[in-house]
C-alpha positions as a Python dict, from the first residue, in 0.01 Angstrom:
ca = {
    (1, 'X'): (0, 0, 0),
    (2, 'X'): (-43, 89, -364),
    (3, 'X'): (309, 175, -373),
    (4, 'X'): (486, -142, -257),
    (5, 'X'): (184, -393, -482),
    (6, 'X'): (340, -161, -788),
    (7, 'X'): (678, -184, -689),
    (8, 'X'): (614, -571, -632),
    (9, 'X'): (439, -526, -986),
    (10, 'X'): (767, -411, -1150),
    (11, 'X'): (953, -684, -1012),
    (12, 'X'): (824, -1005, -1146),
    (13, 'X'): (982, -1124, -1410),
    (14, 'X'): (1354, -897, -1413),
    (15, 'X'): (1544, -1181, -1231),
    (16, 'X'): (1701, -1350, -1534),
    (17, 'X'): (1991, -996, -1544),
    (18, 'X'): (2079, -1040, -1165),
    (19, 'X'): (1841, -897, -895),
    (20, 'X'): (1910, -524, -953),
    (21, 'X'): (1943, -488, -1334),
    (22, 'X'): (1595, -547, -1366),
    (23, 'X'): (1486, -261, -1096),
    (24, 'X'): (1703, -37, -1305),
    (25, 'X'): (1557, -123, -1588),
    (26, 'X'): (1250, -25, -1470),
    (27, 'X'): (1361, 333, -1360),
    (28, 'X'): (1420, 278, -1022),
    (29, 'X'): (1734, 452, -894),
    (30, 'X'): (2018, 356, -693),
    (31, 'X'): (1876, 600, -428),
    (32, 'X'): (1573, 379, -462),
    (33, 'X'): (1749, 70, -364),
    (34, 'X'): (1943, 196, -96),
    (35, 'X'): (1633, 296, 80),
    (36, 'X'): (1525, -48, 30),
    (37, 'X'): (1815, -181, 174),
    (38, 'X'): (1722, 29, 463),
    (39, 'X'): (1401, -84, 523),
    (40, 'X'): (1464, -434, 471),
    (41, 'X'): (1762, -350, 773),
    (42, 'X'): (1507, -163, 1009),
    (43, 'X'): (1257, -483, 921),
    (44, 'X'): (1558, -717, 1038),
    (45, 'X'): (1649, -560, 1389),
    (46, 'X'): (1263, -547, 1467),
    (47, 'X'): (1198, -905, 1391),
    (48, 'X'): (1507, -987, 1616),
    (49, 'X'): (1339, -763, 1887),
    (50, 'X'): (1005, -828, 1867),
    (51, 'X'): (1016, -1199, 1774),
    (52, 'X'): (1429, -1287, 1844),
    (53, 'X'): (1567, -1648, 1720),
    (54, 'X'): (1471, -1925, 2024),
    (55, 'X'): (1819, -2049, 2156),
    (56, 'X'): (1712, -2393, 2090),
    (57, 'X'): (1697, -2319, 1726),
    (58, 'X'): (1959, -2147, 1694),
    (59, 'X'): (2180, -2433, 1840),
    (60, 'X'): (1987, -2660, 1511),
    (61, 'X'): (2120, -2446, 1296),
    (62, 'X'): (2491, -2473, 1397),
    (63, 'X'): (2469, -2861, 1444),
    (64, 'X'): (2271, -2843, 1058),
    (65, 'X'): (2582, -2624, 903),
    (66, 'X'): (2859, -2864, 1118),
    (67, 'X'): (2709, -3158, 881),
    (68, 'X'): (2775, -2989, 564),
    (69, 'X'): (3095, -3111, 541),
    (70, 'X'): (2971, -3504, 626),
    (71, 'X'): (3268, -3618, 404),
    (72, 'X'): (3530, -3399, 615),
    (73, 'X'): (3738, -3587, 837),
    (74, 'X'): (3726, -3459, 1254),
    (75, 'X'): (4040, -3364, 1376),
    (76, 'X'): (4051, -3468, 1748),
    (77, 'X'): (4200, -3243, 2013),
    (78, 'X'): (4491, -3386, 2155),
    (79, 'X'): (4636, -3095, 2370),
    (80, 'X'): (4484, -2805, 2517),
    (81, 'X'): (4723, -2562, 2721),
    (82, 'X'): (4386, -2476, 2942),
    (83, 'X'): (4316, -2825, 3013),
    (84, 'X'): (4698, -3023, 3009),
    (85, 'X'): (4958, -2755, 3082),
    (86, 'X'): (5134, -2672, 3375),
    (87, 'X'): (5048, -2344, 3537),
    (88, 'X'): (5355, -2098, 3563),
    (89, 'X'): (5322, -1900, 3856),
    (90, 'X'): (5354, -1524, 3714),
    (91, 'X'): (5285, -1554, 3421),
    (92, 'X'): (4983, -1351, 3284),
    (93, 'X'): (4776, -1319, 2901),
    (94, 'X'): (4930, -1667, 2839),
    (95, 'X'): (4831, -1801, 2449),
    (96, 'X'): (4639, -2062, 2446),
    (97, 'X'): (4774, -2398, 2281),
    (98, 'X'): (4595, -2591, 2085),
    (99, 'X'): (4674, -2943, 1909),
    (100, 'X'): (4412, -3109, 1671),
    (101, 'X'): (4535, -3463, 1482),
    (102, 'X'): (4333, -3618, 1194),
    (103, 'X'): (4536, -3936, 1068),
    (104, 'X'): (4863, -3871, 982),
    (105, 'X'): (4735, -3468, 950),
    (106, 'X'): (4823, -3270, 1275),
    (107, 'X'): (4753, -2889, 1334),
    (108, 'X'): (4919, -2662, 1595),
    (109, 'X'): (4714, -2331, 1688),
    (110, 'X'): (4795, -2066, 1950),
    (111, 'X'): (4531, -1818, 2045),
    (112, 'X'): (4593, -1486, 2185),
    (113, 'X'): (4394, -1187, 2232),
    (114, 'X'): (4569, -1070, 1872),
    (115, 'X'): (4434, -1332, 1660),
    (116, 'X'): (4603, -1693, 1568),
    (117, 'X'): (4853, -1858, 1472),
    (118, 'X'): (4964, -2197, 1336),
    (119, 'X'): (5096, -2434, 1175),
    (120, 'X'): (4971, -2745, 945),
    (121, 'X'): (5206, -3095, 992),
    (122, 'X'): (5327, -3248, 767),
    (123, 'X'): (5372, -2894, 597),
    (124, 'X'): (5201, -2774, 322),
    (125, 'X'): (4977, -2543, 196),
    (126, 'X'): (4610, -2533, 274),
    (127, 'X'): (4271, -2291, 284),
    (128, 'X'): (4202, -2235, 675),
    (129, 'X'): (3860, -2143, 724),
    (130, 'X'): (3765, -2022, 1100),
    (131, 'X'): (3404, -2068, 1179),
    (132, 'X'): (3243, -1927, 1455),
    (133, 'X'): (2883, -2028, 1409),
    (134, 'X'): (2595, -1974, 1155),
    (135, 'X'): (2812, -1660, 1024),
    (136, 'X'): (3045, -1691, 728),
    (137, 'X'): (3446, -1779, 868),
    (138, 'X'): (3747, -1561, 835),
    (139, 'X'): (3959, -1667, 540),
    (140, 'X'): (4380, -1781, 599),
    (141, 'X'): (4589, -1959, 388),
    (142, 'X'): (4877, -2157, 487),
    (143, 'X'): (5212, -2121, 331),
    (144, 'X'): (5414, -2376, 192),
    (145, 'X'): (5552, -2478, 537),
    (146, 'X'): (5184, -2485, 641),
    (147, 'X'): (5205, -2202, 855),
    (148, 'X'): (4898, -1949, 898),
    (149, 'X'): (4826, -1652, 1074),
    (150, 'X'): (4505, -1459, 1141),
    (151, 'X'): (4452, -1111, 1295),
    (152, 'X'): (4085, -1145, 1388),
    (153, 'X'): (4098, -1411, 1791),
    (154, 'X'): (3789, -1590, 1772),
    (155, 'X'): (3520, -1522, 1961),
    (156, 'X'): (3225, -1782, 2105),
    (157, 'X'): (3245, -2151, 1944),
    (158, 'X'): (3503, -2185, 1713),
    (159, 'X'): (3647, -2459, 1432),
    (160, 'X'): (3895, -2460, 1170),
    (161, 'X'): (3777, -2622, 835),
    (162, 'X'): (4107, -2709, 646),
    (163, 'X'): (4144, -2826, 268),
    (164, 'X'): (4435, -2938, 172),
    (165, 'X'): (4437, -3102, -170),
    (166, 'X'): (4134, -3293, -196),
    (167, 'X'): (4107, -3356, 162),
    (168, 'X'): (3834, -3205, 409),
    (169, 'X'): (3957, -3186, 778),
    (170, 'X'): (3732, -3008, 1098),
    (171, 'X'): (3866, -2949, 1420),
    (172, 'X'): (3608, -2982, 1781),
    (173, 'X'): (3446, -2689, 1791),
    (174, 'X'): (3594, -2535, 2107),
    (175, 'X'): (3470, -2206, 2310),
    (176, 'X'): (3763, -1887, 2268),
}
């Protein structure tokens, strides 16, 4: 216990460098921190055994990060290939289609086991975030004819958070 009340000890007061200058500072070694980083790890996956996140909450917590963007416009989905298409008899690992519309802003996505693909109407270029819950999104960038790719299909709930400009757009969140 001695230990860790000294190593607390050493901490207080080294934040204004960053949080690790001041641990090097102090002699501690990289080694040192690594092992830290390990423990704090172990700590992690025991508290999510022995006491895991209620479901409940969880679901509060992606409702509470939806609202961060409150001045984001919702894109609406207008067409769903699951939902409005016509089945072709045959045909097998179909993408899926999807077709959000904010305003005059519409978005075209396909799913596929490979990742996504899309397109941003009227074209132009725009950051594409994918979210998929309390974890941070995968990054795309559409091109100057607004089209995007991403290798990484979605898995679980899933939006797309789109700047373009100054403008904030969200899909629904829909399930992959």
């Amino acid at each position: 216990m001695s230990d860790m009340s000294d190593h607390r000890d050493r901490q207080e007061g080294s934040y204004d460098d960053g949080p690790d200058e001041g641990l090097r500072d102090e002699g501690l070694s990289d080694e040192s921190l690594s092992d830290e980083s390990l423990l704090e790890q172990e700590l992690r996956q025991a508290a999510a055994i022995l006491d895991p996140l209620p479901d409940h909450l969880l679901q509060l917590a992606v409702d509470a990060y939806a609202l961060h963007d409150l001045d984001a416009r919702i894109a609406e989905l207008t067409f769903d290939s699951l939902v409005d298409a016509i089945p072709v008899r045959g045909a097998t690992d179909t993408p899926r289609m999807l077709t959000f519309q904010a305003g005059d802003l519409t978005v075209d996505v396909e799913v596929t086991g490979d990742g996504l693909m899309g397109q941003v109407l009227p074209p132009q270029t725009a950051r594409i975030e994918v979210l998929g819950g309390p974890r941070a999104g995968a990054a795309l960038t559409a091109d100057d004819l607004g089209r995007f790719t991403g290798d990484a299909p979605p898995s679980g709930p899933f939006a797309l958070r789109l700047r373009a400009g100054r403008e904030v757009v969200v899909t629904e969140w829909l399930r992959a």
